[in-house]
Coordinates of C-alpha atoms in Angstrom, one line a residue:
Chain X
M1 CA -4.1 -28.1 -0.2
R2 CA -3.8 -28.1 -3.9
S3 CA -0.9 -30.2 -5.4
G4 CA 2.0 -28.6 -7.3
K5 CA 0.9 -30.7 -10.3
R6 CA -2.6 -29.1 -10.2
I7 CA -1.2 -25.6 -9.8
L8 CA 1.1 -26.2 -12.8
E9 CA -1.9 -27.4 -14.9
E10 CA -3.8 -24.3 -14.0
Q11 CA -1.0 -21.9 -14.4
Y12 CA 1.2 -23.3 -17.2
L13 CA -0.3 -21.4 -20.2
E14 CA -0.2 -18.1 -18.2
M15 CA 3.5 -18.8 -17.3
R16 CA 4.3 -19.6 -20.9
A17 CA 2.6 -16.4 -22.0
K18 CA 4.6 -14.3 -19.5
I19 CA 8.0 -15.6 -20.6
L20 CA 7.1 -15.2 -24.3
A21 CA 6.0 -11.6 -23.6
L22 CA 9.4 -10.9 -21.9
A23 CA 11.3 -12.6 -24.7
A24 CA 9.4 -10.4 -27.2
D25 CA 10.1 -7.3 -25.1
F26 CA 13.9 -8.0 -25.4
D27 CA 13.5 -8.6 -29.2
R28 CA 11.6 -5.3 -29.6
I29 CA 14.3 -3.4 -27.9
Q30 CA 17.0 -5.1 -29.9
R31 CA 15.2 -4.3 -33.2
A32 CA 14.8 -0.7 -32.4
E33 CA 17.3 2.1 -33.2
E34 CA 20.4 1.7 -30.9
G35 CA 18.7 -1.4 -29.7
T36 CA 21.7 -3.6 -29.4
A37 CA 23.5 -1.0 -27.3
T38 CA 20.4 -0.6 -25.1
L39 CA 20.5 -4.3 -24.3
A40 CA 23.5 -3.4 -22.1
D41 CA 21.3 -1.1 -19.9
P42 CA 21.9 -1.9 -16.2
R43 CA 18.1 -2.4 -15.7
L44 CA 18.1 -5.2 -18.3
N45 CA 21.1 -6.7 -16.6
D46 CA 19.1 -6.7 -13.3
L47 CA 16.2 -8.5 -15.1
R48 CA 18.7 -11.1 -16.4
A49 CA 19.8 -11.6 -12.8
C50 CA 16.2 -12.0 -11.8
L51 CA 15.6 -14.6 -14.5
H52 CA 18.6 -16.5 -13.1
I53 CA 16.8 -16.6 -9.7
V54 CA 13.5 -17.7 -11.3
L55 CA 14.7 -20.2 -13.8
T56 CA 18.0 -21.8 -12.6
D57 CA 18.0 -21.5 -8.8
E58 CA 16.1 -24.2 -6.9
A59 CA 16.0 -22.3 -3.6
P60 CA 12.5 -21.0 -2.4
N61 CA 11.2 -17.5 -1.9
R62 CA 12.1 -16.4 -5.5
A63 CA 9.7 -13.5 -5.4
E64 CA 11.2 -12.1 -2.3
R65 CA 14.7 -12.5 -3.7
V66 CA 13.8 -10.9 -7.0
Q67 CA 12.3 -8.0 -5.0
N68 CA 15.5 -7.6 -3.0
L69 CA 17.6 -7.7 -6.1
L70 CA 15.6 -4.8 -7.6
S71 CA 15.8 -2.7 -4.4
D72 CA 18.0 0.3 -3.7
K73 CA 20.7 -0.7 -1.2
T74 CA 22.4 2.7 -0.6
P75 CA 22.5 4.0 3.0
P76 CA 19.6 6.3 4.1
P77 CA 20.2 10.1 4.6
P78 CA 20.8 11.1 8.3
Y79 CA 17.6 11.8 10.2
Q80 CA 16.6 13.2 13.5
S81 CA 15.4 10.2 15.5
E82 CA 18.4 8.2 14.3
K83 CA 20.7 10.9 15.8
I84 CA 18.7 10.8 19.1
R85 CA 19.0 7.0 19.2
K86 CA 22.7 7.0 18.6
S87 CA 23.5 9.8 21.1
Chain T
M1 CA -20.5 -11.5 1.9
K2 CA -19.7 -8.1 3.4
L3 CA -16.3 -6.5 2.4
I4 CA -14.3 -3.4 3.4
D5 CA -11.8 -1.6 1.2
P6 CA -9.4 -0.2 3.8
H7 CA -7.6 2.0 1.4
I8 CA -9.2 3.7 -1.6
H9 CA -9.1 7.3 -3.0
C10 CA -12.7 7.8 -3.7
V11 CA -12.3 11.5 -4.6
S12 CA -10.6 10.2 -7.8
R13 CA -13.2 7.6 -8.6
T14 CA -16.5 7.7 -10.4
T15 CA -20.0 7.0 -9.1
D16 CA -19.9 3.8 -11.2
D17 CA -17.1 2.6 -8.9
Y18 CA -19.3 3.2 -5.9
L19 CA -22.1 1.3 -7.6
F20 CA -19.7 -1.5 -8.4
M21 CA -18.4 -1.7 -4.8
S22 CA -22.0 -1.6 -3.5
R23 CA -23.0 -4.5 -5.8
C24 CA -20.0 -6.5 -4.7
G25 CA -20.8 -6.2 -1.0
V26 CA -18.4 -3.4 0.1
V27 CA -20.1 -1.7 3.1
A28 CA -17.3 0.6 4.2
V29 CA -14.1 2.3 2.9
S30 CA -11.3 4.3 4.4
E31 CA -9.6 7.0 2.4
P32 CA -6.2 8.4 3.3
A33 CA -5.1 11.8 2.2
F34 CA -2.7 11.5 -0.7
W35 CA -1.0 13.1 -3.7
A36 CA -3.6 14.4 -6.2
G37 CA -1.4 13.7 -9.2
F38 CA 0.0 17.2 -9.2
D39 CA 1.7 19.4 -6.5
R40 CA -0.7 21.8 -4.9
S41 CA 0.2 25.5 -4.8
S42 CA -0.9 26.4 -1.2
A43 CA -2.0 25.1 2.1
S44 CA -5.5 26.4 1.4
S45 CA -5.7 23.9 -1.4
F46 CA -5.2 21.2 1.2
G47 CA -7.9 22.8 3.4
D48 CA -10.4 22.4 0.6
Y49 CA -9.2 18.8 0.0
F50 CA -9.7 17.9 3.7
H51 CA -13.2 19.4 3.5
H52 CA -13.9 17.2 0.5
L53 CA -12.6 14.1 2.4
L54 CA -14.5 14.8 5.6
D55 CA -17.8 16.3 4.6
V56 CA -18.4 15.7 0.9
E57 CA -17.2 12.1 0.2
P58 CA -19.1 10.5 3.1
K59 CA -22.4 11.8 1.7
R60 CA -21.5 10.6 -1.8
A61 CA -20.6 7.1 -0.4
A62 CA -23.8 7.0 1.7
R63 CA -25.9 7.1 -1.4
Y64 CA -24.6 3.6 -2.2
G65 CA -24.9 2.3 1.4
I66 CA -21.1 2.6 2.0
E67 CA -19.7 4.1 5.2
H68 CA -16.8 6.4 4.4
F69 CA -13.9 7.3 6.8
S70 CA -10.7 9.3 6.2
W71 CA -7.2 9.9 7.3
L72 CA -5.4 13.3 7.2
C73 CA -1.8 14.3 6.4
I74 CA 0.4 15.8 3.9
N75 CA 1.6 13.0 1.6
A76 CA 5.2 12.0 1.2
K77 CA 5.6 13.4 -2.3
E78 CA 4.5 17.0 -1.4
A79 CA 6.4 16.7 1.9
E80 CA 9.5 17.5 -0.2
N81 CA 8.4 21.1 0.1
V82 CA 9.1 21.5 3.8
S83 CA 7.6 25.0 4.3
L84 CA 4.4 24.1 2.5
A85 CA 4.2 20.8 4.4
R86 CA 4.5 22.6 7.7
E87 CA 1.7 24.9 6.8
V88 CA -0.5 21.9 6.0
I89 CA 0.4 20.1 9.2
K90 CA -0.9 23.1 11.2
L91 CA -4.4 22.5 9.6
I92 CA -4.6 18.9 10.9
P93 CA -4.9 18.9 14.7
P94 CA -8.2 20.8 14.9
L95 CA -9.7 18.3 12.4
L96 CA -8.7 15.1 14.2
S97 CA -11.8 15.2 16.3
H98 CA -14.1 15.1 13.2
P99 CA -16.3 12.0 13.5
R100 CA -15.1 10.6 10.1
V101 CA -11.3 10.9 10.9
L102 CA -9.6 7.6 11.9
G103 CA -6.1 9.0 12.3
V104 CA -3.0 10.4 10.6
G105 CA -2.2 9.0 7.1
E106 CA -1.1 8.0 4.7
I107 CA 2.3 9.4 5.9
G108 CA 5.6 7.9 4.9
L109 CA 8.2 8.2 2.3
N110 CA 8.4 8.5 -1.5
K111 CA 12.0 8.8 -2.6
N112 CA 13.5 8.4 0.9
T113 CA 14.9 12.0 0.9
A114 CA 16.0 14.0 4.0
N115 CA 13.1 16.4 3.6
E116 CA 10.5 13.6 3.4
I117 CA 12.0 12.0 6.5
T118 CA 11.8 15.3 8.4
I119 CA 8.1 15.8 7.6
F120 CA 7.4 12.2 8.3
E121 CA 8.9 12.5 11.8
E122 CA 6.9 15.7 12.4
Q123 CA 3.6 13.9 11.4
V124 CA 4.5 11.0 13.7
E125 CA 4.8 13.6 16.4
I126 CA 1.3 14.9 15.7
A127 CA -0.1 11.4 15.8
A128 CA 1.7 10.6 19.1
Q129 CA 0.6 13.9 20.7
H130 CA -3.1 13.3 19.7
N131 CA -3.0 9.5 20.3
Q132 CA -4.1 8.8 16.7
L133 CA -4.0 5.6 14.6
I134 CA -1.3 5.8 11.9
L135 CA -1.6 4.7 8.2
I136 CA 1.8 4.4 6.5
H137 CA 2.6 4.8 2.8
T138 CA 5.7 2.9 1.9
P139 CA 7.6 3.9 -1.3
H140 CA 7.2 2.1 -4.6
L141 CA 9.5 -0.2 -6.6
V142 CA 13.3 0.2 -6.1
D143 CA 12.8 2.5 -3.0
K144 CA 10.4 0.3 -1.1
H145 CA 12.6 -1.8 1.1
K146 CA 14.9 1.0 2.1
G147 CA 12.0 3.3 2.8
T148 CA 10.1 0.7 4.8
D149 CA 13.3 0.1 6.9
I150 CA 13.7 3.8 7.6
I151 CA 10.0 4.2 8.5
I152 CA 10.0 1.3 10.9
S153 CA 13.2 2.5 12.5
I154 CA 11.6 5.9 13.2
L155 CA 8.4 4.3 14.6
K156 CA 10.2 1.8 16.8
N157 CA 12.4 4.6 18.2
D158 CA 9.4 6.4 19.6
P159 CA 8.1 4.7 22.8
R160 CA 4.7 6.5 22.4
I161 CA 4.0 4.6 19.2
R162 CA 2.3 1.2 19.7
P163 CA 2.9 -1.0 16.6
E164 CA -0.6 -2.5 16.8
R165 CA -2.0 1.0 16.2
V166 CA 0.0 1.4 13.0
L167 CA -0.7 -0.1 9.6
I168 CA 2.3 -0.3 7.2
D169 CA 0.7 -0.3 3.8
H170 CA 1.8 -1.4 0.3
C171 CA 3.8 -4.3 1.7
E172 CA 5.2 -6.8 -0.7
E173 CA 7.2 -10.0 -0.5
H174 CA 10.4 -8.3 0.6
T175 CA 8.9 -5.9 3.2
I176 CA 6.0 -7.8 4.9
R177 CA 8.4 -9.5 7.3
L178 CA 9.7 -6.1 8.4
A179 CA 6.1 -5.0 9.3
R180 CA 4.9 -8.2 10.9
E181 CA 8.1 -9.1 12.9
N182 CA 8.0 -5.6 14.4
G183 CA 4.3 -6.0 15.5
F184 CA 2.7 -3.7 12.9
W185 CA -0.4 -4.3 10.8
A186 CA 0.5 -4.9 7.2
G187 CA -1.5 -3.7 4.1
L188 CA -1.4 -5.5 0.8
T189 CA -2.3 -3.2 -2.2
I190 CA -3.5 -5.1 -5.2
Y191 CA -2.5 -3.3 -8.4
P192 CA -2.4 -4.9 -11.8
V193 CA 1.2 -3.9 -12.7
T194 CA 3.2 -1.9 -10.2
K195 CA 2.3 -3.5 -6.9
V196 CA 0.9 -6.9 -6.0
T197 CA -1.3 -9.0 -8.2
P198 CA -4.3 -10.9 -6.8
Q199 CA -2.4 -14.1 -7.1
R200 CA 0.7 -12.8 -5.3
G201 CA -1.5 -11.2 -2.7
V202 CA -3.1 -14.6 -1.9
D203 CA 0.4 -16.2 -1.9
I204 CA 1.4 -13.7 0.8
L205 CA -1.8 -14.4 2.8
E206 CA -1.1 -18.2 2.6
Q207 CA 2.6 -17.9 3.5
F208 CA 2.2 -15.4 6.4
G209 CA -1.2 -16.3 7.6
P210 CA -4.2 -13.8 7.7
D211 CA -3.4 -12.2 11.1
M212 CA -3.0 -8.5 11.0
I213 CA -3.1 -8.2 7.2
C214 CA -5.6 -5.9 5.4
V215 CA -6.1 -6.2 1.7
N216 CA -6.9 -3.0 -0.3
S217 CA -7.3 -1.7 -3.8
A218 CA -5.8 1.8 -3.2
S219 CA -7.7 2.8 -6.3
D220 CA -6.8 6.3 -7.3
W221 CA -6.5 8.5 -10.5
G222 CA -4.1 6.1 -12.1
E223 CA -4.4 2.6 -13.5
S224 CA -6.1 0.8 -10.6
S225 CA -9.5 -0.5 -9.8
P226 CA -11.9 -1.3 -6.9
S227 CA -12.3 -4.7 -8.6
M228 CA -8.8 -5.7 -7.4
L229 CA -10.2 -6.3 -3.9
V230 CA -12.9 -8.5 -5.3
D231 CA -10.5 -10.3 -7.6
T232 CA -8.3 -11.1 -4.7
L233 CA -11.2 -12.4 -2.7
R234 CA -12.2 -14.6 -5.7
E235 CA -8.6 -16.0 -5.9
Y236 CA -8.6 -16.7 -2.2
R237 CA -11.9 -18.6 -2.4
R238 CA -10.8 -20.3 -5.6
R239 CA -7.9 -21.9 -3.7
G240 CA -10.3 -23.4 -1.3
H241 CA -10.4 -21.0 1.6
S242 CA -13.8 -20.9 3.3
E243 CA -16.2 -18.0 3.4
A244 CA -15.5 -17.7 7.1
E245 CA -11.7 -17.4 6.4
A246 CA -12.4 -14.9 3.7
T247 CA -14.6 -12.8 6.0
R248 CA -11.8 -12.8 8.5
V249 CA -9.4 -11.3 5.9
F250 CA -11.7 -9.0 4.0
Y251 CA -14.0 -7.7 6.7
D252 CA -12.9 -8.7 10.3
N253 CA -9.3 -7.6 9.9
P254 CA -10.1 -4.0 8.8
C255 CA -12.7 -3.9 11.6
R256 CA -10.1 -4.9 14.2
F257 CA -7.6 -2.3 13.1
F258 CA -10.0 0.5 12.5
G259 CA -12.0 -0.5 15.6
Q260 CA -9.2 0.8 17.8
S261 CA -10.7 4.2 17.0
E262 CA -14.0 4.8 18.8
K263 CA -15.3 6.5 15.7
W264 CA -15.3 3.2 13.7
T265 CA -19.0 2.1 13.9
L266 CA -18.9 -1.3 12.1
K267 CA -18.8 -4.6 14.1

């Protein structure tokens, strides 16, 4: 099994590039017309919450928790087999 | 090394893609019926599409030494039109005995609407009545977890459906547990942006183990590529997994799932 240190050596430049790309994405939005107001878009707030999971939270399964944070949590519409199961 | 792409939409791909797959060792593919990128205007349009899948595409694939199998259904997106969907569903049972049909798929949900769920349940009924394997399409992005949950709830509620005869496709980090813990096969679709990257795909294989997981490219008319399958294999091997382990994931697993149909000829 590869060590964490080795994986970091292999991946670091790619990780650095990814976070720079994201930083530049936020800058590009801000520079655009109505950009500052757009920074309050709920989708960007979701991404900020994702970054909190990635960068400041030491718990594992970050990818799974980011996926869950970005998932619709409203209840499903009623459906036939659910009615049968509950009857 | 021999490979299988268990989910690819060859009707949307070029002959160069067949040539690429052949050069990379792909010896068989399976092609589920799907959304063509536009809503079709009539059931007869689907009749032509099914003819393309069953009779045209296998001949095209054979020129590159690739076995081609298909799945039939109306896809989740066009299932929103319930009356059209029901006309299309009527076309399916007589075709299920075709030697290139592995089962019903890719059925599932897109936006998790009541209409989609109705048509999904009706196609599960067709599969159950005809004892067919099922290939499941799970929704994308924000809708994936909820849709996967609904789909599994419906499948588990039907005692005729055996989970080991169902593959829940497009699983990601937050849905693979749902599929695996309920006894279903799981599919990992490797897409550059909107699904799972080769690196994340291999992360999932390492975290959950290779049992009952099939890796696919789901290449279609959008930004996607048969090379995603090979790139995932390369990443798997780069991390030190042996050729035998890779063969288990990229050849044996699809053979095991598809082999539950007597029409699947590869060993």
